[in-house]
Short mmCIF file of C-alpha atoms and ligand atoms in Angstrom, two decimals:
data_model
loop_
_atom_site.label_atom_id
_atom_site.label_comp_id
_atom_site.label_asym_id
_atom_site.label_seq_id
_atom_site.Cartn_x
_atom_site.Cartn_y
_atom_site.Cartn_z
CA MET A 10 -19.40 -23.52 -19.91
CA GLU A 11 -19.62 -23.35 -23.69
CA PHE A 12 -17.79 -20.48 -25.39
CA SER A 13 -21.11 -19.08 -26.65
CA GLU A 14 -22.35 -18.90 -23.04
CA PHE A 15 -19.04 -17.44 -21.94
CA ARG A 16 -19.39 -14.67 -24.54
CA TYR A 17 -22.94 -13.92 -23.40
CA HIS A 18 -22.05 -13.73 -19.70
CA ALA A 19 -18.84 -11.80 -20.36
CA HIS A 20 -20.81 -9.08 -22.16
CA ASN A 21 -23.35 -8.91 -19.34
CA LEU A 22 -20.64 -8.83 -16.72
CA ALA A 23 -18.86 -5.98 -18.51
CA ASP A 24 -22.11 -4.00 -18.29
CA TRP A 25 -22.47 -4.85 -14.61
CA MET A 26 -18.87 -3.79 -13.94
CA VAL A 27 -19.39 -0.35 -15.45
CA ASP A 28 -22.75 0.10 -13.69
CA TYR A 29 -21.13 -0.87 -10.40
CA LEU A 30 -18.34 1.66 -10.75
CA GLU A 31 -20.72 4.38 -11.91
CA THR A 32 -23.02 3.93 -8.93
CA VAL A 33 -20.67 2.66 -6.23
CA ASP A 34 -21.02 5.92 -4.30
CA ASP A 35 -24.68 5.06 -3.60
CA ARG A 36 -23.44 2.18 -1.44
CA PRO A 37 -22.08 2.37 2.11
CA VAL A 38 -18.29 2.40 1.84
CA ARG A 39 -17.59 -0.11 4.58
CA SER A 40 -19.47 -3.36 4.71
CA SER A 41 -21.72 -3.66 7.74
CA ALA A 42 -21.41 -7.46 7.73
CA ILE A 43 -21.05 -9.16 11.08
CA PRO A 44 -18.57 -12.03 11.62
CA GLY A 45 -19.91 -15.32 10.28
CA GLU A 46 -22.74 -13.69 8.27
CA LEU A 47 -21.74 -15.08 4.88
CA LEU A 48 -20.52 -18.38 6.30
CA ALA A 49 -24.00 -18.99 7.68
CA LYS A 50 -25.45 -18.63 4.17
CA LEU A 51 -22.95 -20.80 2.32
CA PRO A 52 -23.68 -24.51 1.96
CA GLY A 53 -21.24 -26.76 3.77
CA ASN A 54 -20.42 -28.83 0.67
CA CYS A 55 -19.43 -28.23 -2.90
CA PRO A 56 -22.43 -28.78 -5.22
CA GLU A 57 -22.46 -32.21 -6.83
CA THR A 58 -24.20 -31.05 -10.00
CA PRO A 59 -23.33 -28.04 -12.20
CA GLU A 60 -25.15 -24.84 -11.39
CA PRO A 61 -26.21 -22.23 -13.94
CA PHE A 62 -24.11 -19.08 -14.10
CA GLU A 63 -27.22 -16.94 -13.48
CA ALA A 64 -27.75 -18.63 -10.10
CA ILE A 65 -24.13 -18.17 -9.08
CA PHE A 66 -24.17 -14.53 -10.10
CA GLU A 67 -27.46 -13.94 -8.26
CA ASP A 68 -25.87 -15.27 -5.06
CA PHE A 69 -22.83 -13.08 -5.68
CA VAL A 70 -25.10 -10.04 -5.75
CA SER A 71 -27.37 -11.03 -2.87
CA ASP A 72 -24.91 -12.74 -0.50
CA VAL A 73 -21.34 -11.76 -1.36
CA LEU A 74 -21.64 -8.11 -2.31
CA PRO A 75 -23.06 -6.99 1.07
CA GLY A 76 -19.89 -8.39 2.66
CA ILE A 77 -17.64 -6.27 0.47
CA THR A 78 -16.08 -3.00 1.58
CA HIS A 79 -15.99 -0.81 -1.49
CA TRP A 80 -12.36 0.12 -1.96
CA GLN A 81 -13.17 1.82 -5.28
CA HIS A 82 -15.73 4.11 -3.64
CA PRO A 83 -14.83 7.77 -4.18
CA ARG A 84 -15.31 8.46 -0.46
CA PHE A 85 -12.91 5.71 0.61
CA PHE A 86 -10.40 7.62 2.76
CA ALA A 87 -9.20 4.73 4.91
CA TYR A 88 -5.77 2.98 5.08
CA PHE A 89 -4.07 3.83 1.80
CA PRO A 90 -5.92 3.57 -1.50
CA ALA A 91 -5.76 0.25 -3.36
CA ASN A 92 -6.20 1.75 -6.78
CA SER A 93 -7.88 0.28 -9.78
CA SER A 94 -8.80 1.97 -13.06
CA PRO A 95 -10.61 1.04 -16.28
CA PRO A 96 -7.42 0.38 -18.31
CA SER A 97 -6.03 -1.70 -15.48
CA ILE A 98 -9.25 -3.74 -15.20
CA LEU A 99 -9.25 -4.36 -18.95
CA ALA A 100 -5.66 -5.57 -18.77
CA GLU A 101 -6.59 -7.84 -15.85
CA MET A 102 -9.32 -9.37 -18.03
CA LEU A 103 -6.69 -10.15 -20.66
CA THR A 104 -4.29 -11.48 -18.04
CA ALA A 105 -7.01 -13.78 -16.72
CA THR A 106 -7.85 -14.90 -20.23
CA LEU A 107 -4.25 -15.66 -21.22
CA ALA A 108 -3.60 -17.08 -17.74
CA ALA A 109 0.05 -17.30 -18.65
CA GLN A 110 2.68 -18.26 -16.10
CA CYS A 111 5.53 -15.77 -16.19
CA MET A 112 7.89 -17.86 -14.08
CA LEU A 113 10.62 -18.08 -16.73
CA TRP A 114 11.40 -16.02 -19.80
CA GLU A 115 10.63 -19.14 -21.83
CA THR A 116 7.18 -19.63 -20.31
CA SER A 117 6.15 -16.10 -21.28
CA PRO A 118 8.81 -14.19 -23.21
CA ALA A 119 6.61 -11.13 -23.79
CA GLY A 120 5.52 -11.07 -20.16
CA HIS A 121 9.15 -11.01 -19.12
CA GLU A 122 10.32 -8.37 -21.55
CA LEU A 123 7.31 -6.13 -20.98
CA GLU A 124 8.11 -6.27 -17.26
CA ILE A 125 11.69 -5.15 -17.94
CA ARG A 126 10.59 -2.22 -20.10
CA VAL A 127 7.67 -0.90 -17.99
CA LEU A 128 9.86 -1.02 -14.92
CA GLU A 129 12.45 1.09 -16.73
CA TRP A 130 9.69 3.55 -17.66
CA LEU A 131 8.45 3.73 -14.08
CA ARG A 132 11.98 4.06 -12.68
CA ASP A 133 12.64 7.03 -14.97
CA LEU A 134 9.22 8.51 -14.25
CA VAL A 135 9.87 8.66 -10.50
CA GLY A 136 13.49 9.76 -10.93
CA LEU A 137 15.32 6.71 -9.60
CA PRO A 138 18.86 6.43 -10.99
CA ALA A 139 19.31 4.19 -14.04
CA THR A 140 21.54 1.92 -11.95
CA PHE A 141 18.36 0.47 -10.40
CA SER A 142 16.63 -2.45 -12.05
CA GLY A 143 13.20 -3.64 -11.03
CA SER A 144 10.98 -6.67 -10.59
CA ILE A 145 7.26 -6.82 -9.92
CA GLN A 146 6.34 -8.47 -6.64
CA ASP A 147 2.90 -9.43 -5.43
CA SER A 148 2.98 -7.09 -2.42
CA GLY A 149 4.99 -4.45 -0.63
CA SER A 150 5.44 -6.97 2.17
CA ALA A 151 7.09 -9.44 -0.23
CA ALA A 152 9.23 -6.63 -1.67
CA ASN A 153 10.41 -5.64 1.81
CA LEU A 154 11.10 -9.30 2.53
CA CYS A 155 13.18 -9.70 -0.63
CA ALA A 156 15.17 -6.55 0.16
CA MET A 157 15.93 -7.87 3.60
CA ILE A 158 17.00 -11.24 2.18
CA ALA A 159 19.48 -9.37 -0.03
CA ALA A 160 20.71 -7.44 3.02
CA ARG A 161 21.16 -10.67 4.98
CA GLU A 162 23.11 -12.17 2.09
CA ARG A 163 25.45 -9.19 2.03
CA ALA A 164 25.94 -9.13 5.79
CA THR A 165 26.78 -12.84 5.89
CA ARG A 166 28.71 -12.93 2.60
CA SER A 167 26.03 -15.30 1.32
CA THR A 168 26.59 -17.88 4.00
CA ALA A 169 23.06 -17.39 5.42
CA SER A 170 21.40 -18.90 2.38
CA SER A 171 23.78 -21.85 2.27
CA ASN A 172 24.51 -22.62 5.94
CA GLY A 173 21.63 -20.93 7.71
CA LEU A 174 22.22 -18.54 10.57
CA CYS A 175 23.62 -20.94 13.19
CA ARG A 176 27.21 -19.91 12.67
CA ALA A 177 26.47 -16.40 11.40
CA PRO A 178 26.98 -13.30 13.50
CA ARG A 179 23.88 -12.05 15.34
CA LEU A 180 22.27 -9.75 12.79
CA THR A 181 20.23 -6.61 13.48
CA ILE A 182 17.82 -4.51 11.46
CA TYR A 183 16.97 -0.83 12.00
CA ALA A 184 13.73 0.91 11.13
CA SER A 185 11.77 3.76 12.63
CA ALA A 186 9.08 3.13 15.19
CA GLU A 187 6.65 4.15 12.41
CA ALA A 188 7.84 1.48 9.94
CA HIS A 189 5.30 -0.89 8.42
CA SER A 190 4.65 -4.17 10.24
CA SER A 191 6.00 -6.11 7.24
CA VAL A 192 9.54 -5.09 8.27
CA VAL A 193 9.29 -6.92 11.58
CA LYS A 194 7.46 -9.79 9.87
CA ALA A 195 10.27 -10.11 7.32
CA ALA A 196 12.82 -10.24 10.15
CA THR A 197 10.95 -13.17 11.66
CA ILE A 198 10.73 -14.96 8.31
CA ILE A 199 14.41 -14.61 7.44
CA GLY A 200 15.57 -15.88 10.81
CA ILE A 201 16.90 -12.61 12.21
CA GLY A 202 14.02 -12.38 14.67
CA ALA A 203 11.66 -9.64 15.76
CA ASP A 204 13.75 -8.94 18.88
CA ASN A 205 16.67 -7.98 16.68
CA VAL A 206 14.73 -5.26 14.90
CA ARG A 207 15.62 -1.95 16.53
CA LEU A 208 12.70 0.44 16.28
CA ILE A 209 14.46 3.79 16.31
CA SER A 210 12.79 6.74 18.01
CA VAL A 211 11.17 9.47 15.95
CA ASP A 212 11.14 13.27 16.17
CA GLN A 213 8.12 15.62 16.38
CA ARG A 214 7.41 14.96 12.71
CA PHE A 215 7.46 11.20 13.38
CA ALA A 216 10.60 10.76 11.28
CA MET A 217 13.52 8.56 12.30
CA GLN A 218 16.16 10.35 14.40
CA PRO A 219 19.51 9.76 12.67
CA GLN A 220 21.42 10.35 15.89
CA ALA A 221 19.42 7.62 17.61
CA LEU A 222 20.09 5.32 14.65
CA ALA A 223 23.84 5.92 14.85
CA GLU A 224 23.80 5.28 18.60
CA ALA A 225 21.80 2.06 18.23
CA ILE A 226 24.26 0.76 15.64
CA ALA A 227 27.23 1.66 17.86
CA THR A 228 25.65 -0.03 20.88
CA ASP A 229 24.93 -3.17 18.88
CA ARG A 230 28.43 -3.37 17.44
CA ALA A 231 29.90 -3.01 20.92
CA ALA A 232 27.69 -5.90 22.06
CA GLY A 233 28.87 -8.12 19.19
CA TYR A 234 25.92 -7.79 16.82
CA GLN A 235 26.31 -7.21 13.12
CA PRO A 236 24.00 -4.53 11.64
CA ALA A 237 22.54 -5.97 8.43
CA CYS A 238 19.92 -3.55 7.17
CA ILE A 239 18.45 -0.10 7.67
CA VAL A 240 14.90 0.46 6.41
CA ALA A 241 13.99 4.10 5.81
CA CYS A 242 10.34 5.12 5.28
CA LEU A 243 9.21 7.48 2.59
CA GLY A 244 5.60 7.83 3.65
CA ALA A 245 5.10 5.52 6.64
CA THR A 246 1.74 3.83 7.02
CA GLY A 247 0.34 5.37 10.18
CA LEU A 248 1.09 9.06 9.71
CA GLY A 249 2.91 9.23 6.37
CA SER A 250 6.20 10.21 7.97
CA ILE A 251 9.30 10.70 5.90
CA ASP A 252 12.66 9.62 7.28
CA PRO A 253 15.66 11.89 6.53
CA LEU A 254 17.31 9.96 3.71
CA PRO A 255 20.49 12.05 3.31
CA GLU A 256 21.49 11.62 6.98
CA ILE A 257 20.44 7.98 7.10
CA GLY A 258 22.31 7.37 3.84
CA ARG A 259 25.49 8.86 5.32
CA ILE A 260 25.22 6.54 8.32
CA ALA A 261 24.59 3.53 6.04
CA ARG A 262 27.71 4.40 4.03
CA VAL A 263 29.95 4.97 7.04
CA GLU A 264 28.71 1.81 8.73
CA ASP A 265 28.63 -0.16 5.48
CA VAL A 266 25.06 -1.32 6.09
CA TYR A 267 22.49 -2.19 3.40
CA LEU A 268 19.90 0.59 3.03
CA HIS A 269 16.35 -0.14 1.85
CA VAL A 270 13.67 2.50 1.28
CA ASP A 271 10.03 1.60 1.85
CA ALA A 272 8.11 4.01 -0.37
CA ALA A 273 5.29 1.51 -1.00
CA TRP A 274 2.64 4.23 -0.91
CA ALA A 275 4.39 7.59 -1.37
CA GLY A 276 6.77 6.46 -4.11
CA SER A 277 4.04 7.27 -6.64
CA ALA A 278 4.17 10.94 -5.62
CA LEU A 279 7.72 11.10 -7.00
CA ILE A 280 6.30 11.27 -10.52
CA LEU A 281 5.80 14.95 -9.69
CA PRO A 282 8.96 16.97 -10.35
CA GLU A 283 8.19 19.10 -7.27
CA ASN A 284 8.68 15.99 -5.10
CA ARG A 285 12.05 14.93 -6.47
CA ASN A 286 13.77 16.51 -3.46
CA TYR A 287 12.64 13.44 -1.49
CA LEU A 288 15.20 11.43 -3.44
CA ALA A 289 18.10 13.38 -1.97
CA GLY A 290 20.41 10.74 -0.55
CA ILE A 291 19.32 8.05 -3.04
CA ASP A 292 22.97 7.37 -3.95
CA ALA A 293 23.39 5.47 -0.71
CA VAL A 294 20.25 3.39 -1.22
CA ASP A 295 20.47 -0.27 -2.19
CA SER A 296 16.81 -1.01 -2.83
CA PHE A 297 13.51 0.82 -3.07
CA VAL A 298 9.89 -0.36 -3.09
CA LEU A 299 6.92 1.42 -4.69
CA ASN A 300 3.44 -0.12 -5.04
CA PRO A 301 1.57 0.93 -8.19
CA HIS A 302 -1.32 -1.05 -6.67
CA LYS A 303 -1.61 1.54 -3.95
CA TRP A 304 -1.56 4.93 -5.66
CA LEU A 305 -0.77 4.47 -9.34
CA PHE A 306 -4.18 3.36 -10.61
CA THR A 307 -3.08 -0.25 -11.12
CA ASN A 308 -5.01 -3.17 -9.66
CA PHE A 309 -3.58 -5.24 -6.86
CA ASP A 310 -1.19 -7.04 -7.16
CA CYS A 311 1.62 -4.88 -8.46
CA SER A 312 4.47 -3.87 -6.16
CA THR A 313 7.75 -2.85 -7.74
CA LEU A 314 11.08 -3.61 -6.08
CA TYR A 315 14.08 -1.73 -7.44
CA THR A 316 17.55 -2.84 -6.54
CA ARG A 317 21.05 -1.85 -7.54
CA SER A 318 22.39 -5.36 -7.26
CA PRO A 319 19.80 -7.94 -8.33
CA ASP A 320 22.58 -10.54 -8.20
CA GLU A 321 22.67 -10.29 -4.43
CA LEU A 322 19.04 -11.36 -4.20
CA ALA A 323 19.44 -13.92 -6.97
CA LYS A 324 22.34 -15.50 -5.09
CA ALA A 325 19.96 -16.28 -2.25
CA LEU A 326 16.92 -17.24 -4.29
CA ALA A 327 18.21 -18.84 -7.50
CA ILE A 328 17.75 -22.59 -7.45
CA THR A 329 17.67 -24.18 -10.88
CA PRO A 330 16.64 -27.81 -11.19
CA THR A 331 16.61 -29.16 -14.74
CA TYR A 332 12.91 -28.49 -15.17
CA LEU A 333 13.50 -24.76 -14.62
CA GLU A 334 16.27 -24.24 -17.14
CA SER A 335 15.16 -21.51 -19.54
CA ALA A 336 15.97 -20.88 -23.19
CA SER A 337 16.94 -17.30 -22.29
CA GLY A 338 20.26 -18.56 -20.93
CA ASP A 339 22.11 -15.69 -19.27
CA ALA A 340 20.88 -13.13 -21.79
CA ILE A 341 17.98 -11.94 -19.65
CA PRO A 342 17.71 -12.06 -15.85
CA GLU A 343 15.04 -14.43 -14.58
CA PHE A 344 12.52 -12.72 -12.30
CA ARG A 345 11.84 -15.95 -10.42
CA ASN A 346 15.29 -15.48 -8.87
CA MET A 347 14.15 -12.17 -7.40
CA SER A 348 10.90 -13.28 -5.82
CA ILE A 349 9.62 -15.76 -3.27
CA ALA A 350 7.13 -17.65 -5.41
CA LEU A 351 8.15 -19.42 -8.58
CA ALA A 352 4.85 -18.87 -10.39
CA ARG A 353 4.27 -15.30 -11.46
CA ARG A 354 1.17 -13.63 -12.89
CA PHE A 355 1.47 -11.42 -15.96
CA ARG A 356 1.40 -8.26 -13.83
CA ALA A 357 3.34 -6.03 -16.19
CA LEU A 358 0.41 -5.90 -18.61
CA LYS A 359 -1.86 -3.81 -16.38
CA LEU A 360 0.96 -1.41 -15.53
CA TRP A 361 1.72 -1.02 -19.23
CA PHE A 362 -1.96 -0.33 -19.97
CA VAL A 363 -2.13 2.24 -17.15
CA LEU A 364 1.08 4.07 -18.05
CA ARG A 365 0.03 4.31 -21.69
CA SER A 366 -3.64 5.12 -21.11
CA TYR A 367 -3.04 7.97 -18.69
CA GLY A 368 0.37 8.99 -19.94
CA ALA A 369 2.81 10.58 -17.50
CA SER A 370 0.89 13.86 -17.68
CA GLY A 371 -2.44 12.22 -16.78
CA LEU A 372 -0.91 10.42 -13.82
CA ARG A 373 0.75 13.61 -12.61
CA ARG A 374 -2.56 15.48 -12.82
CA LEU A 375 -4.40 12.90 -10.70
CA ILE A 376 -1.71 12.65 -8.04
CA ARG A 377 -1.19 16.40 -7.90
CA ASN A 378 -4.95 16.81 -7.35
CA HIS A 379 -4.89 14.37 -4.43
CA ILE A 380 -2.02 16.23 -2.82
CA GLN A 381 -3.59 19.66 -3.35
CA TRP A 382 -6.93 18.49 -1.95
CA THR A 383 -5.15 17.20 1.14
CA THR A 384 -3.63 20.63 1.66
CA ALA A 385 -7.06 22.23 1.22
CA LEU A 386 -8.61 19.75 3.65
CA ALA A 387 -5.93 20.64 6.22
CA GLU A 388 -7.07 24.27 5.95
CA MET A 389 -10.69 23.24 6.55
CA ILE A 390 -9.67 21.24 9.61
CA ARG A 391 -7.71 24.18 11.00
CA ASP A 392 -10.78 26.34 10.54
CA THR A 393 -13.18 23.93 12.27
CA ASP A 394 -13.85 24.36 15.98
CA ASN A 395 -13.18 21.37 18.20
CA PHE A 396 -10.76 19.71 15.78
CA GLU A 397 -7.00 19.59 15.83
CA LEU A 398 -4.79 18.96 12.83
CA VAL A 399 -2.27 16.48 14.24
CA THR A 400 0.02 16.11 11.22
CA GLU A 401 0.52 18.48 8.35
CA PRO A 402 -0.30 16.85 5.01
CA ARG A 403 2.26 14.25 4.02
CA PHE A 404 1.64 13.89 0.30
CA ALA A 405 -2.06 12.90 0.36
CA LEU A 406 -2.43 11.87 4.00
CA LEU A 407 -3.10 13.82 7.16
CA ALA A 408 -4.14 13.00 10.70
CA PHE A 409 -6.53 14.93 12.93
CA ARG A 410 -8.43 14.44 16.11
CA TYR A 411 -11.66 15.57 17.61
CA ARG A 412 -10.80 17.83 20.48
CA PRO A 413 -13.89 19.27 22.13
CA ASP A 414 -13.83 20.93 25.49
CA ALA A 415 -13.34 17.68 27.37
CA PRO A 416 -10.67 16.27 29.71
CA GLU A 417 -7.55 15.08 27.86
CA HIS A 418 -7.95 11.56 29.26
CA SER A 419 -11.36 11.22 27.57
CA LEU A 420 -10.18 12.19 24.07
CA ASP A 421 -9.10 8.73 22.94
CA ARG A 422 -12.48 7.34 23.88
CA LEU A 423 -14.31 10.17 22.13
CA ASN A 424 -12.25 9.76 18.96
CA GLU A 425 -12.77 6.01 18.98
CA GLU A 426 -16.52 6.60 19.33
CA LEU A 427 -16.48 9.20 16.55
CA LEU A 428 -14.65 6.78 14.27
CA ARG A 429 -17.18 4.07 15.04
CA ARG A 430 -20.06 6.43 14.17
CA ILE A 431 -18.34 7.56 10.96
CA ASN A 432 -17.74 4.04 9.70
CA ASP A 433 -21.15 2.71 10.77
CA ASP A 434 -22.75 5.66 8.98
CA GLY A 435 -21.27 4.43 5.69
CA ARG A 436 -20.90 7.67 3.76
CA ILE A 437 -17.14 7.65 4.24
CA TYR A 438 -14.54 5.28 5.59
CA LEU A 439 -11.63 6.39 7.80
CA THR A 440 -9.04 4.51 9.86
CA LYS A 441 -6.96 5.38 12.89
CA ALA A 442 -3.36 5.62 14.08
CA ARG A 443 -1.47 6.78 17.14
CA ALA A 444 0.52 9.99 17.40
CA ASN A 445 2.44 10.71 20.61
CA GLY A 446 0.35 8.02 22.25
CA ASN A 447 -2.95 9.67 21.25
CA LEU A 448 -5.56 8.08 19.06
CA VAL A 449 -5.89 10.08 15.83
CA LEU A 450 -7.99 9.70 12.70
CA ARG A 451 -6.32 9.46 9.31
CA PHE A 452 -7.73 10.99 6.14
CA SER A 453 -6.08 9.44 3.11
CA ILE A 454 -7.00 10.80 -0.32
CA GLY A 455 -6.02 8.84 -3.41
CA GLN A 456 -8.91 6.81 -4.68
CA THR A 457 -9.11 6.84 -8.50
CA TYR A 458 -12.65 8.27 -8.66
CA THR A 459 -12.37 10.79 -5.82
CA ALA A 460 -13.12 14.40 -6.74
CA TRP A 461 -12.83 17.50 -4.55
CA LYS A 462 -16.60 17.36 -3.81
CA HIS A 463 -16.11 13.94 -2.18
CA VAL A 464 -13.43 15.36 0.11
CA GLU A 465 -15.77 18.22 1.06
CA GLN A 466 -18.61 15.74 1.66
CA GLY A 467 -16.20 13.64 3.71
CA TRP A 468 -15.24 16.48 6.01
CA ALA A 469 -18.87 17.64 6.33
CA THR A 470 -19.76 14.09 7.42
CA VAL A 471 -17.04 14.08 10.09
CA VAL A 472 -18.25 17.43 11.47
CA GLU A 473 -21.91 16.38 11.39
CA LEU A 474 -21.22 13.14 13.26
CA ALA A 475 -18.97 14.89 15.76
CA ASP A 476 -21.85 17.32 16.45
CA SER A 477 -24.22 14.40 17.02
CA LEU A 478 -21.67 12.83 19.37
CA ASP A 479 -21.35 16.12 21.19
CA ALA A 480 -25.15 16.37 21.54
CA ALA A 481 -25.38 12.76 22.78
CA THR A 482 -22.60 13.39 25.32
CA ARG A 483 -24.39 16.50 26.57
CA VAL A 484 -27.70 14.64 26.96
CA ARG A 485 -25.93 11.86 28.84
CA SER A 486 -24.19 14.23 31.22
CA THR A 487 -27.51 16.06 31.89
CA THR A 488 -29.27 12.73 32.51
CA ASN A 489 -26.46 11.64 34.82
CA ARG A 490 -26.85 14.84 36.81
CA CYS A 491 -30.62 14.15 37.22
N1 LIG B 12 5.01 -0.44 3.34
C1 LIG B 12 4.14 0.54 3.60
C2 LIG B 12 4.66 1.91 3.91
C3 LIG B 12 2.77 0.30 3.58
O1 LIG B 12 1.90 1.29 3.88
C4 LIG B 12 2.32 -1.00 3.29
C5 LIG B 12 0.88 -1.31 3.27
O2 LIG B 12 0.03 -0.48 3.52
C6 LIG B 12 3.26 -1.99 3.01
C7 LIG B 12 4.60 -1.69 3.05
C8 LIG B 12 2.83 -3.39 2.68
O3 LIG B 12 2.33 -3.39 1.39
P1 LIG B 12 1.38 -4.60 0.91
O4 LIG B 12 0.03 -4.32 1.51
O5 LIG B 12 1.39 -4.48 -0.58
O6 LIG B 12 1.97 -5.86 1.42
#
């Protein structure tokens, strides 16, 4: 493609991008594609001759777009948000244009130094102590993995990375039963094994029970295991639960076990001074993950891992063949020694653009809105017949279930059917979790373009579809009686 053509298409695409975002709420949130739909349309071979950009873009619109679930839709209330925002998109365009590799300081000095500074800004913004230093990872899963590698290094006095685990003590990891799946996955990757992850029981608020944690550690020590890592959740994925950090921190200190906090989603809420109490106990924490790509208006991928002792991770991951020697010498830490992949995108740029474009006050306003709307939604749910609020709002997430006058054993089926109707309908998108063994629906507010009216529309949609389900159930039971 000639540069003149590139310029022409880039301008047109910029227009399309804005139009898309301005009208995305006219589209169904979740794609209604069926498995194999796009595959059936795609030719089996790469084209031999060049194709015009117009033709490629036409196929993108006609074939690819229908298979996209619109994560930037203002009525996207599923999973957790995967934020994007205009300043972040613009930065991503620059990142793609520069296409710089930030693997060493030398290969992108500004990329490296911008990463150091924006991570200091973010650390201070959320109230983490200045003893933490950060690195940007591609995902919360990779950040959890890196934290657990550091924990394994500490528990084995660095022998795990040199000798493997054959002669190491049998290591164990502790996390609540609500912890994200990436914790167990990391245990399998680092050779500790899923069976050696102790999923500690939770209380009525779905938070880890410190007493149960202490007992599990004692039992393991008596059986000859060596506890390597405790993972505490600040905003767990299913129900947003918050583990009691002060008590868990005390246990970590007494037992001398590495403590990692997974705040991948809820960490962003700490930019609000009224949420700083959730950092009580932080003094005992060794590492902390927060994903700006979830709820800080920054495009995927941007997960920040903060650690007090980056050297511990670097000891495990630093391998420096001649071709990776950098002109920075020891003056500046190399981020490649704190992440799995060597190659690194220039991710700091979009975070820098976002932090500056919104300013701390703008970010606080957006996040405070999401939290306040969740509280208001909880009130609406309490006031709606046939619905039960299962969890109080946790930051900007709550769980509820449809609870008509029906036998308890039929409620899971009814809620599953309601969820299917909601997501097939397309006006909103919700996902599910389990609470006390029951199927519940999650309502997660945090999309960049969501306004209060979208939350109201969302709840009205749930009620309308529950009514239609109720009517259908009544017709069926009448027909069955005939
Ligand atoms: N931790 C928590 C609490 C999460 O909710 C998630 C994802 O939703 C992760 C970790 C994994 O983050 P990522 O999707 O960036 O790998």
